[in-house]
mmCIF file of C-alpha atoms and ligand atoms in Angstrom:
data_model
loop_
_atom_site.group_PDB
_atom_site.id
_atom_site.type_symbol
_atom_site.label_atom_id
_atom_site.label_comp_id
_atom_site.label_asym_id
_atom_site.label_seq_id
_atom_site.Cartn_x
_atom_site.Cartn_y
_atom_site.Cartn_z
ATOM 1 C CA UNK A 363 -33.889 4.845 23.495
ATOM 2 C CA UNK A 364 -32.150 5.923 19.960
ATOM 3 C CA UNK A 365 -28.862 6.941 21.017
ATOM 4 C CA UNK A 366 -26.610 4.842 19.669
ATOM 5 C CA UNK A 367 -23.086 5.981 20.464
ATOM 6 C CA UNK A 368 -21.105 5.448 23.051
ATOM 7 C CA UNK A 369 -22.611 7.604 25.401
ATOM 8 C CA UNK A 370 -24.609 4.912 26.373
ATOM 9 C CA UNK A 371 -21.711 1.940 26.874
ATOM 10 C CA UNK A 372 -23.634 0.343 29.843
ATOM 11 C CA UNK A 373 -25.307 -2.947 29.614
ATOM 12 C CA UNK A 374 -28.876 -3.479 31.200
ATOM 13 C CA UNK A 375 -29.766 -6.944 32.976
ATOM 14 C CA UNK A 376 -32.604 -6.770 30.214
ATOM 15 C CA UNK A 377 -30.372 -5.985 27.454
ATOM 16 C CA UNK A 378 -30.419 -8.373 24.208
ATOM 17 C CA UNK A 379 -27.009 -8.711 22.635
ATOM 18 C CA UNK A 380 -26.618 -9.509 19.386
ATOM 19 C CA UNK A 381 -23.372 -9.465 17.054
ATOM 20 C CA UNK A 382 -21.428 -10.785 14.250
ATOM 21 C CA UNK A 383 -18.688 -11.928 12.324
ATOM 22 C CA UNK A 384 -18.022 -12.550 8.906
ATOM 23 C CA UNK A 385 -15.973 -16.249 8.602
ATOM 24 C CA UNK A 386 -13.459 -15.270 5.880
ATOM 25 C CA UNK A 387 -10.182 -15.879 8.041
ATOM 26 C CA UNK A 388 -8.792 -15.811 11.517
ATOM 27 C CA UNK A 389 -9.840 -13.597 13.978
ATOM 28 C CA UNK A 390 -7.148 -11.326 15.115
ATOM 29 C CA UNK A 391 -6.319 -8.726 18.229
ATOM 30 C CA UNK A 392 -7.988 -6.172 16.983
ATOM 31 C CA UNK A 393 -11.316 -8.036 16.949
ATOM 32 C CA UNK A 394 -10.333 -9.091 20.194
ATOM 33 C CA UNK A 395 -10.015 -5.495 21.341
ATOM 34 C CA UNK A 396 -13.053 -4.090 19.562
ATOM 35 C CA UNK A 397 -15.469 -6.487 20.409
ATOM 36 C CA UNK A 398 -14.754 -10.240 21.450
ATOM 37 C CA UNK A 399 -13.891 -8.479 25.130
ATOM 38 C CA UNK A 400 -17.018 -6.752 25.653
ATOM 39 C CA UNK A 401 -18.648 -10.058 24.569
ATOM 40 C CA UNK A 402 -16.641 -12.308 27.306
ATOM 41 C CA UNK A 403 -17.474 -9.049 29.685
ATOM 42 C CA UNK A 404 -21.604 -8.956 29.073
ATOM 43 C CA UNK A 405 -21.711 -13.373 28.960
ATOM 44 C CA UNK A 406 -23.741 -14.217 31.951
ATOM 45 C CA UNK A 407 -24.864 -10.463 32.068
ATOM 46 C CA UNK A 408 -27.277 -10.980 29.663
ATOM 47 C CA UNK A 409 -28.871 -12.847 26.934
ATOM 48 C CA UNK A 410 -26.139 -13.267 24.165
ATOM 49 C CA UNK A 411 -25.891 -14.483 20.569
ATOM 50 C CA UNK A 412 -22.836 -14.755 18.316
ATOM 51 C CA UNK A 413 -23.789 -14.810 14.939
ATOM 52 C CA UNK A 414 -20.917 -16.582 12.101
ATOM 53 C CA UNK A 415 -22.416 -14.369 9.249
ATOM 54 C CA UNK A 416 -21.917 -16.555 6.403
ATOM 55 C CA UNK A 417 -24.213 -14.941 3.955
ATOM 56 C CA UNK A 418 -22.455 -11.512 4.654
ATOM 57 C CA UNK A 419 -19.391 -12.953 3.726
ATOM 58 C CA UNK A 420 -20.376 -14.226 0.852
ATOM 59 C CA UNK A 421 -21.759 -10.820 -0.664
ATOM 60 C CA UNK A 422 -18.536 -10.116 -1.403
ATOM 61 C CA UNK A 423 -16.927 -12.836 -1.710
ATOM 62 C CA UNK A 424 -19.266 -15.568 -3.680
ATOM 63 C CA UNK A 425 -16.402 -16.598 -6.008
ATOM 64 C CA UNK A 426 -14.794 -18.322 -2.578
ATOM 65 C CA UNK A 427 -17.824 -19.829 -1.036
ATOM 66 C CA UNK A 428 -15.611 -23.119 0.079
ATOM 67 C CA UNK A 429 -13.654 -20.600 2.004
ATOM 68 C CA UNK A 430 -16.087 -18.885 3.710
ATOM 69 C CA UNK A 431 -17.779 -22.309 4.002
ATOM 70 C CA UNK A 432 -14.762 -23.918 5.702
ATOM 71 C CA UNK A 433 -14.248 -20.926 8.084
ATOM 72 C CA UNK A 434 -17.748 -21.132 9.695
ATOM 73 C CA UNK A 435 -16.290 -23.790 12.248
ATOM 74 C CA UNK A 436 -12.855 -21.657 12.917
ATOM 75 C CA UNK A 437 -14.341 -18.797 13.644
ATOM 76 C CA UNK A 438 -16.679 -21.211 16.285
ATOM 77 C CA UNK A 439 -13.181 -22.511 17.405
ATOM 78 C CA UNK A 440 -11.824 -18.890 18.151
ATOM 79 C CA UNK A 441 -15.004 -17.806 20.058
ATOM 80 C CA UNK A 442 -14.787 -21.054 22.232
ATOM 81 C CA UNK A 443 -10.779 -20.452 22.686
ATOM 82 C CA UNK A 444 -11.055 -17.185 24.221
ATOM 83 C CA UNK A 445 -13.457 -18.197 26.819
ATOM 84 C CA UNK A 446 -17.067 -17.754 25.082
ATOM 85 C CA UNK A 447 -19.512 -20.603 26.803
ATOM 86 C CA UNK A 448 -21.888 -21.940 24.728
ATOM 87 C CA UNK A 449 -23.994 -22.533 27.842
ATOM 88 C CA UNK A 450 -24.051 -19.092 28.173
ATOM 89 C CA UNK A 451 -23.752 -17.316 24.574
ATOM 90 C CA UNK A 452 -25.487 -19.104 21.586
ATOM 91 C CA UNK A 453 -23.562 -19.587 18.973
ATOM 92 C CA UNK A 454 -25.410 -19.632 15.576
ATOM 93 C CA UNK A 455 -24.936 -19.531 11.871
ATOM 94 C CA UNK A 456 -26.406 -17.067 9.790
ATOM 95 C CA UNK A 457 -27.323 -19.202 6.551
ATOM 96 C CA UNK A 458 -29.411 -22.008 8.546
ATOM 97 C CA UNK A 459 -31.581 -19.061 10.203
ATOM 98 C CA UNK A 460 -34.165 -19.191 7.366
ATOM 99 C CA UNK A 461 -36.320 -16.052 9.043
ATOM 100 C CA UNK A 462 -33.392 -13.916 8.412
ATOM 101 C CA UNK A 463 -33.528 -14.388 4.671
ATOM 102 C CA UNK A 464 -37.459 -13.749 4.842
ATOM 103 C CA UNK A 465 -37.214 -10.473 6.982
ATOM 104 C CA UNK A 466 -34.260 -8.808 4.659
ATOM 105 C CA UNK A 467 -36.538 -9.845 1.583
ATOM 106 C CA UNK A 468 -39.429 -7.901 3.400
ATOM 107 C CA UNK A 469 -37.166 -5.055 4.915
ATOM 108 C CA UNK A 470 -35.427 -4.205 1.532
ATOM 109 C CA UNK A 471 -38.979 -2.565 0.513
ATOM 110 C CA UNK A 472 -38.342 -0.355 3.407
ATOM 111 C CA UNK A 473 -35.099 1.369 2.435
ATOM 112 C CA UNK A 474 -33.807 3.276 -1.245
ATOM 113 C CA UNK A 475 -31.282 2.320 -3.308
ATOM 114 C CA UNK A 476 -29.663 6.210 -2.642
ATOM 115 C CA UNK A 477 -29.667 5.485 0.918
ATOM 116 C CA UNK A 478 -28.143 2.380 0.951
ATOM 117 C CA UNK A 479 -25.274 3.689 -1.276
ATOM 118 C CA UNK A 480 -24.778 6.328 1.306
ATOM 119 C CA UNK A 481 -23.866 4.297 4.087
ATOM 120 C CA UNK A 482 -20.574 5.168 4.651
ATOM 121 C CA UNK A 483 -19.096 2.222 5.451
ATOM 122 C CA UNK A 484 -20.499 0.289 2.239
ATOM 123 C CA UNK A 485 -19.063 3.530 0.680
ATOM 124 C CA UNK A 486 -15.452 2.160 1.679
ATOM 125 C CA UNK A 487 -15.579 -0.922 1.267
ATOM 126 C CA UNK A 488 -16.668 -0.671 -2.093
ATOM 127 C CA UNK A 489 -13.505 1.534 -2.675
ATOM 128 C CA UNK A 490 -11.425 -1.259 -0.595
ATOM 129 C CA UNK A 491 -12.448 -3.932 -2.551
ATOM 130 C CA UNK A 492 -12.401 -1.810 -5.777
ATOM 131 C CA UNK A 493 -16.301 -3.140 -7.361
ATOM 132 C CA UNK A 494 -16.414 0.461 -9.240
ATOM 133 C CA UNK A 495 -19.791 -0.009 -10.989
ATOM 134 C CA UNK A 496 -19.814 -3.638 -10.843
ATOM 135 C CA UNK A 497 -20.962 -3.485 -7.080
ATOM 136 C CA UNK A 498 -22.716 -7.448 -6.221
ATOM 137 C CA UNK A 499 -26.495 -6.051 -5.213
ATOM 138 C CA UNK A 500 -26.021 -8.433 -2.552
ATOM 139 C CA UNK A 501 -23.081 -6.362 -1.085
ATOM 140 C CA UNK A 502 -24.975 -3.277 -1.416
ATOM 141 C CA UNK A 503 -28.000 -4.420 0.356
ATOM 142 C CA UNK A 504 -26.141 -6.955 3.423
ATOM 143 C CA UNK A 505 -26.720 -3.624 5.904
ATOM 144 C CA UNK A 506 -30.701 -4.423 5.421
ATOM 145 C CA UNK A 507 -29.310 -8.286 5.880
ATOM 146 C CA UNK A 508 -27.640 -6.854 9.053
ATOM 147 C CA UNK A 509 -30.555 -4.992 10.020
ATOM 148 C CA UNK A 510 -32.122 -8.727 9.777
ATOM 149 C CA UNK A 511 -29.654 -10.130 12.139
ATOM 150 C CA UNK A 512 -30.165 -7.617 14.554
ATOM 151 C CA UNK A 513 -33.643 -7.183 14.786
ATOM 152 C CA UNK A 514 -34.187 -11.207 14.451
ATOM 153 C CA UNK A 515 -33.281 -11.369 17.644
ATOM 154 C CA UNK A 516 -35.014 -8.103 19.031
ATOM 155 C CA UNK A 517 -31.361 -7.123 20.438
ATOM 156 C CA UNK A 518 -31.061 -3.873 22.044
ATOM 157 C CA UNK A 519 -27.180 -3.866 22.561
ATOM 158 C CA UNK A 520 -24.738 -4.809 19.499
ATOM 159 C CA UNK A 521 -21.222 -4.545 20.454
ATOM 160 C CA UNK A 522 -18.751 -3.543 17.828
ATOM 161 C CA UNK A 523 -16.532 -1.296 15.951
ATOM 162 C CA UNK A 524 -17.045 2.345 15.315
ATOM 163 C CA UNK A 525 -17.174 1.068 11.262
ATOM 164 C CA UNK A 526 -20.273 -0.410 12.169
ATOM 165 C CA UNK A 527 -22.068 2.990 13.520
ATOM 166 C CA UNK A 528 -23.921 3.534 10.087
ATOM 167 C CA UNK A 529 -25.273 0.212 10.313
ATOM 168 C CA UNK A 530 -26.934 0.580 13.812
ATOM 169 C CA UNK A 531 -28.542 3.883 12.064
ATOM 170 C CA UNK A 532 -29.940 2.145 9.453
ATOM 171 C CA UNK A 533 -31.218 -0.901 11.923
ATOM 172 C CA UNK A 534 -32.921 2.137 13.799
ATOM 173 C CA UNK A 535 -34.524 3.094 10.357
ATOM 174 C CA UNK A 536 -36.020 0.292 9.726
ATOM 175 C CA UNK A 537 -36.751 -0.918 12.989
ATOM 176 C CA UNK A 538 -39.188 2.275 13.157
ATOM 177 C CA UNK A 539 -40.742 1.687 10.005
ATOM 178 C CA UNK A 540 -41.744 -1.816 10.176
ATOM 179 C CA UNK A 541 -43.193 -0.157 13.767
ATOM 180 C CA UNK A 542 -44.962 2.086 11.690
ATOM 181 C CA UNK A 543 -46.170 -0.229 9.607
ATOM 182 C CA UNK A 544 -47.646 -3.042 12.338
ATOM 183 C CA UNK A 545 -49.024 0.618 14.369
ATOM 184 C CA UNK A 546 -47.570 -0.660 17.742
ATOM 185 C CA UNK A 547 -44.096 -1.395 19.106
ATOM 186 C CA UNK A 548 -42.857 -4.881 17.786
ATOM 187 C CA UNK A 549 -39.568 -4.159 17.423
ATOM 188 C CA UNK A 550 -36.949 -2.738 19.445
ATOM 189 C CA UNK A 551 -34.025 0.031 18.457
ATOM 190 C CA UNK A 552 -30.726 -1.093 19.007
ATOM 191 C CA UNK A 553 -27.405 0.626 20.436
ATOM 192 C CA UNK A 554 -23.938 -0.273 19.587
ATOM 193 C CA UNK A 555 -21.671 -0.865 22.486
ATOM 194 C CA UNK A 556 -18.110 0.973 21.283
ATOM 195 C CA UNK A 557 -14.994 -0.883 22.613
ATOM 196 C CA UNK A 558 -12.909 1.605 24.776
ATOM 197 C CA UNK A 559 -9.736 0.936 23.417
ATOM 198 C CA UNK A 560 -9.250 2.951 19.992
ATOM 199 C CA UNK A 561 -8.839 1.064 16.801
ATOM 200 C CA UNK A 562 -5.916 -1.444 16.787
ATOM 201 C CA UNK A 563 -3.423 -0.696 13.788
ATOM 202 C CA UNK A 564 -1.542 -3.399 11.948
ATOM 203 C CA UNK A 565 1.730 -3.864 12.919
ATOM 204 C CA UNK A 566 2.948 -1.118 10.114
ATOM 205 C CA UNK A 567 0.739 1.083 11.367
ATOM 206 C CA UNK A 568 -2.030 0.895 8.525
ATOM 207 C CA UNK A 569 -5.362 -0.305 8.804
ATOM 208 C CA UNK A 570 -5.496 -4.030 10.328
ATOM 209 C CA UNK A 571 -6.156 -6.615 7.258
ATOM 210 C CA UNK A 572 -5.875 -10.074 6.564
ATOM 211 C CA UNK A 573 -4.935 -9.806 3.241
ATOM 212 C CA UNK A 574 -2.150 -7.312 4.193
ATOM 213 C CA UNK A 575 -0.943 -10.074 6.835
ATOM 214 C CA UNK A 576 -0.248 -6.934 9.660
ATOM 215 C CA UNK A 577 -2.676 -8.235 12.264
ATOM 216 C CA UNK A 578 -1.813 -10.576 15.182
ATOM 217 C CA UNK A 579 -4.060 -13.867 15.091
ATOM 218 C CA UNK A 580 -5.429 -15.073 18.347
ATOM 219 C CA UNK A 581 -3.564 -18.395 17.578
ATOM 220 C CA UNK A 582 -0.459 -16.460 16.916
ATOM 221 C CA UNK A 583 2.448 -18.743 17.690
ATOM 222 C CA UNK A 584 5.298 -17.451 19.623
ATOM 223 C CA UNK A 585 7.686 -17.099 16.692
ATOM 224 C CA UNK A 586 4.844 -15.060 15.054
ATOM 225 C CA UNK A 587 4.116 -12.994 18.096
ATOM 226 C CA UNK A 588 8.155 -12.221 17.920
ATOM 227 C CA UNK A 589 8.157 -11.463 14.177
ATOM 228 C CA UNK A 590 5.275 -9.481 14.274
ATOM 229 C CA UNK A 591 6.265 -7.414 17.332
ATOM 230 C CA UNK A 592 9.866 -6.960 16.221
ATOM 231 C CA UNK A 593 8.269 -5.654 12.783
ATOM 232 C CA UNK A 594 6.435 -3.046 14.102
ATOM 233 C CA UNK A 595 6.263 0.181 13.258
ATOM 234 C CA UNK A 596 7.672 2.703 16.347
ATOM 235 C CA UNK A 597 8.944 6.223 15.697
ATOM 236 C CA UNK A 598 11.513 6.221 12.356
ATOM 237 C CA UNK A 599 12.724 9.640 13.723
ATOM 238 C CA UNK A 600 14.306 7.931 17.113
ATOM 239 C CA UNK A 601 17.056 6.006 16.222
ATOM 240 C CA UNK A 602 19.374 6.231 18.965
ATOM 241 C CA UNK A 603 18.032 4.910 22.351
ATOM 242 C CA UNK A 604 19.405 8.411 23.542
ATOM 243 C CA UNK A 605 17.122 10.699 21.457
ATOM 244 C CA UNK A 606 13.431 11.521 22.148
ATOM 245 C CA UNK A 607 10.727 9.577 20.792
ATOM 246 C CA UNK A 608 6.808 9.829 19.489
ATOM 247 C CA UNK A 609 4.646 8.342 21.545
ATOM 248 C CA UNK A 610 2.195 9.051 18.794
ATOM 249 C CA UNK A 611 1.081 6.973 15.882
ATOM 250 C CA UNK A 612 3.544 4.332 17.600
ATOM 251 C CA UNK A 613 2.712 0.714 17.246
ATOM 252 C CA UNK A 614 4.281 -0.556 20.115
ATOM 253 C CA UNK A 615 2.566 1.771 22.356
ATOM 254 C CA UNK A 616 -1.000 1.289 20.772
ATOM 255 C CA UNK A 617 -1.033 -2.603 21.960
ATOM 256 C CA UNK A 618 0.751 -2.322 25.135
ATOM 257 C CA UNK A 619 -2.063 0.604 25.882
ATOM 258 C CA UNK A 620 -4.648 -2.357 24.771
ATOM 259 C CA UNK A 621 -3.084 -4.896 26.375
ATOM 260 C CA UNK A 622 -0.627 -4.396 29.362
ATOM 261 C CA UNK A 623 -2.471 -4.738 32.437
ATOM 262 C CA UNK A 624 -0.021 -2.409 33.917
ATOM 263 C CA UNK A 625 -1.018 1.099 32.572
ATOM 264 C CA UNK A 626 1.320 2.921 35.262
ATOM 265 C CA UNK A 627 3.859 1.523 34.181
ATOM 266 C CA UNK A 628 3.219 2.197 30.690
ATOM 267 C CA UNK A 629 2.310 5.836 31.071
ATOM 268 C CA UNK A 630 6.203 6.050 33.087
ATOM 269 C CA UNK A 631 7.217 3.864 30.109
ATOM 270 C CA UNK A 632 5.840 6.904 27.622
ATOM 271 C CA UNK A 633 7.198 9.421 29.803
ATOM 272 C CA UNK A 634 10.793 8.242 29.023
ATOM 273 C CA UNK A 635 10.386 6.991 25.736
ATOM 274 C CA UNK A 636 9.310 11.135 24.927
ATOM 275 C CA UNK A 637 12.445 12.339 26.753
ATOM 276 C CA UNK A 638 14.834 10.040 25.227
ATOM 277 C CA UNK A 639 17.343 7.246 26.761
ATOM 278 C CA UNK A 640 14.552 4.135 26.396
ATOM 279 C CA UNK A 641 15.224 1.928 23.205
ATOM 280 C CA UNK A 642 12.529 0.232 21.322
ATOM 281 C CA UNK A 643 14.607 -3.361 21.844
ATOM 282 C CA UNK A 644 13.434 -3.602 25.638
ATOM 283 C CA UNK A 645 9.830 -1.734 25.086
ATOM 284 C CA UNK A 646 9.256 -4.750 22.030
ATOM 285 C CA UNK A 647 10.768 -7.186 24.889
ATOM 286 C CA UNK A 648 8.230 -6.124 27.133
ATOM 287 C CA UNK A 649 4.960 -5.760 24.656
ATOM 288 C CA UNK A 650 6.529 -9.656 23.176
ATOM 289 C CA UNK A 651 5.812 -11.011 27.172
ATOM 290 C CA UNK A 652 2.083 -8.972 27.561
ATOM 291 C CA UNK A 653 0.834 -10.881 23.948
ATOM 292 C CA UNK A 654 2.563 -13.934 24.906
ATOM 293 C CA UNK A 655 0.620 -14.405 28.014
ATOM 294 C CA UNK A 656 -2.977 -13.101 26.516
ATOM 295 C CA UNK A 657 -1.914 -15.634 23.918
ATOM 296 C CA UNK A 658 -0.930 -19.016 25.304
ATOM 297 C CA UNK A 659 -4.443 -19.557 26.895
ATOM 298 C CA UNK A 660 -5.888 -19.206 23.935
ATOM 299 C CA UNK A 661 -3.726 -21.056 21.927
ATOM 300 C CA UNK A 662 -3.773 -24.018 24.484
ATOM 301 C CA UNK A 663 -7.397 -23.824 24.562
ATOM 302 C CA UNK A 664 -7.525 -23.927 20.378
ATOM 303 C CA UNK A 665 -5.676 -26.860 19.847
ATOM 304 C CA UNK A 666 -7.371 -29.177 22.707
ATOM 305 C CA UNK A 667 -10.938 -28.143 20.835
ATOM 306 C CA UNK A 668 -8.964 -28.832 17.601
ATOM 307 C CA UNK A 669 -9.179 -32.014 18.416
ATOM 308 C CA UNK A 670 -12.938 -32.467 19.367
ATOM 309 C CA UNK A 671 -14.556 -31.156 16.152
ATOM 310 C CA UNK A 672 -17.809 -33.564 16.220
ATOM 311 C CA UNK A 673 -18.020 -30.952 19.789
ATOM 312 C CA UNK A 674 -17.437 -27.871 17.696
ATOM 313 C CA UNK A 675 -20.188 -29.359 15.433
ATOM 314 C CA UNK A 676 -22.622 -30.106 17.877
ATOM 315 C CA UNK A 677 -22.278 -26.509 19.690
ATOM 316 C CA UNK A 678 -22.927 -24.694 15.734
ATOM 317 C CA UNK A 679 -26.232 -27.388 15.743
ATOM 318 C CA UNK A 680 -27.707 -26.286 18.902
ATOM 319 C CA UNK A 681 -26.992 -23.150 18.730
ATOM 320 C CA UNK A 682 -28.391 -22.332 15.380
ATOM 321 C CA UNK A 683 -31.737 -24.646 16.474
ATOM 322 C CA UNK A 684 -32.263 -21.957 19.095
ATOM 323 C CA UNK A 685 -32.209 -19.189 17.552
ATOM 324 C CA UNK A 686 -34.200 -20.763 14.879
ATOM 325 C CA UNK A 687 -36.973 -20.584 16.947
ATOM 326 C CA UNK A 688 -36.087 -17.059 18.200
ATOM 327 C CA UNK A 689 -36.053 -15.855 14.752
ATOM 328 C CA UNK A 690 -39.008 -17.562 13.510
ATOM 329 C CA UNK A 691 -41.161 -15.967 16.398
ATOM 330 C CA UNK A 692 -39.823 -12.264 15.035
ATOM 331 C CA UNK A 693 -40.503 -13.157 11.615
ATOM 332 C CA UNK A 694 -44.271 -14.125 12.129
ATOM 333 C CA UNK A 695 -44.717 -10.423 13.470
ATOM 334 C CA UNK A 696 -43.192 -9.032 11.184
ATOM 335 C CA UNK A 697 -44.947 -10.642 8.440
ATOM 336 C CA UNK A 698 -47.904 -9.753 10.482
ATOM 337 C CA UNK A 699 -46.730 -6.010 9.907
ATOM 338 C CA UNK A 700 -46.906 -6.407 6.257
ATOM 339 C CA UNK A 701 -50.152 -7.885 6.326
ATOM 340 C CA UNK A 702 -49.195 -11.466 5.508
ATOM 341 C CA UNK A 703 -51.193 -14.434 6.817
ATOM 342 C CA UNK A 704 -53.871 -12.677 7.642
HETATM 343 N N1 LIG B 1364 -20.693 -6.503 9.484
HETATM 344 C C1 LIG B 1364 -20.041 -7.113 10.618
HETATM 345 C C2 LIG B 1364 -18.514 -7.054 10.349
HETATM 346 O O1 LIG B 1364 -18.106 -6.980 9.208
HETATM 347 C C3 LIG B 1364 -20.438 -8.546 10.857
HETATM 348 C C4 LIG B 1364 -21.884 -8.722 11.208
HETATM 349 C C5 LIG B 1364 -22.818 -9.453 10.524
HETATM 350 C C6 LIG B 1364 -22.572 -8.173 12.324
HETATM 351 N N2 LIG B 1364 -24.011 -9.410 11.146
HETATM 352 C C7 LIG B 1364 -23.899 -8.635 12.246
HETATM 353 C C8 LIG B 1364 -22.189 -7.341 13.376
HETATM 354 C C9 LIG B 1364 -24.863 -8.260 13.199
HETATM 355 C C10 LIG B 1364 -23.144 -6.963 14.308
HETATM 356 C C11 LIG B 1364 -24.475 -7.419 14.212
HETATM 357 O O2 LIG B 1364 -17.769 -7.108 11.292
#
């Protein structure tokens, strides 16, 4: 199976699942909406592994290692909080999986410079983040470190964000060459799992960002949830209650469509915003209540783990001992591909 869009958004009993974050701050709604939900969806479906990708993080960001360092265990504490079960999901840490540092050594023979400075989305973050020439080879090369998470586990289903497409392609790329290489099938090609709900904006309507503080956190406290809702961006052109409004490009309606379980209501909601006579002070009132109650489990659920982090520990240990051993096993084939230990 190579297709790896969303035409294909089902999971199989047999599927492995495999994905990632980078720990460099909170995780927010619109990682909650593009891929912690599928993940709290396929747990119990199928075999699943969360991977904190330190390493990744740092290939941009080496000159804050104690930050990335100290944000291994939050981002454990904000899986945990919105229901992921270590009993169920492993938890692991990219930088103590050893095999993963062996099979992106051994995989970066497999791909060109050129091609890796065509994947798009290393193409835009390099603009983001403004390297120029001065782009960290590291950075460059973390899709064939990607392709290293993935394919240490042999997982089959990787559910995230449509900016990750380019690096399920290149998985696929190398995932058939190392198969070329070893002349049988040791390696399986992967499929992303695309959320459902388009991409979140921030609260101004531009692109989600930590550093441009427009994204809800999951921890978001009330007050924040009220700031944040009250500052978002609706339709500048409706500015009486009475006259019609864009349903379009509006903020407000982007999360309730993500988040209110009610979508009748919201489409009747849209309906009269469009024909005028519904102000944006009760539709913020309503959006304020949806977050609120997504929220305060997750909140409540933070700060009781807060105060157990020898448990938070313990749950990064085990987890990153298992797949240890799951990685280990991948990495003795594929050393086996490039003729090693024989
Ligand atoms: N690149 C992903 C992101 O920035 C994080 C990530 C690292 C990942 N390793 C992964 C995602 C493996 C999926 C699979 O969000």
């Amino acid at each position: 199976m190579s297709d790896n869009t969303a035409s294909q958004p089902r999971a199989e009993a047999n599927d492995v699942v495999l994905t990632g974050d980078r720990p460099t701050g909170a995780l927010h709604l619109g990682h909650y909406v593009g891929s912690l939900r599928s993940r709290l969806a396929l747990q119990g479906q199928c075999a699943q592994t969360l991977l904190i990708a330190d390493l990744q993080a740092l290939t941009d960001s080496s000159g804050r290692a104690a930050h990335v360092a100290q944000h291994v265990p939050e981002v454990a504490l904000d899986y945990l909080a919105v229901g992921i079960d270590p009993a169920q999901t492993t938890i692991a840490v990219q930088s103590r999986l050893s095999a993963l540092a062996e099979l992106t050594v051994l995989y970066l023979n497999l791909v060109t410079v050129a091609r890796l400075e065509r994947n798009p989305t290393v193409k835009a973050e390099v603009e983001l983040r403004g390297f120029e020439r001065d782009i960290p080879a590291g950075f460059l090369c973390y899709p064939v470190s990607q392709a290293a998470d993935i394919t240490g586990f042999r997982a089959t289903l990787v559910p995230v964000g449509d900016d990750q497409l380019p690096m399920i392609e290149q998985t696929n790329e190398i995932v058939r060459r190392v198969n070329r290489l070893a002349d049988a099938s040791i390696l399986p090609e992967c499929r992303a799992l695309l959320s459902n709900t388009p991409r979140l904006p921030g609260v101004d309507g531009r692109k989600a960002s930590k550093s441009l503080g427009n994204a809800i956190p999951l921890t978001a406290s009330p007050d924040d949830i009220r700031r944040l809702v009250q500052a978002m961006y609706t339709d500048p052109g409706h500015l009486r209650a009475s006259d019609p409004g864009r349903v379009e490009g509006n903020v407000v309606f982007a999360y309730l469509d993500a988040f209110d379980p009610d979508a009748t209501t919201v489409e009747e909601l849209k309906e009269h915003y469009r024909r005028g006579g519904l102000g944006d002070v009760p539709l913020k009132r309503r959006l304020e209540a949806v977050l609120e109650a997504l929220i305060a489990p997750i909140r409540a659920r933070r700060a009781e783990l807060e105060r157990d982090r020898a448990y938070v520990m313990d749950v990064l240990r085990a987890g990153s001992e298992r797949a240890d051993v799951v990685t280990k096993s991948v990495l003795r084939d594929v050393r086996g591909a490039f003729a090693l230990d024989t």
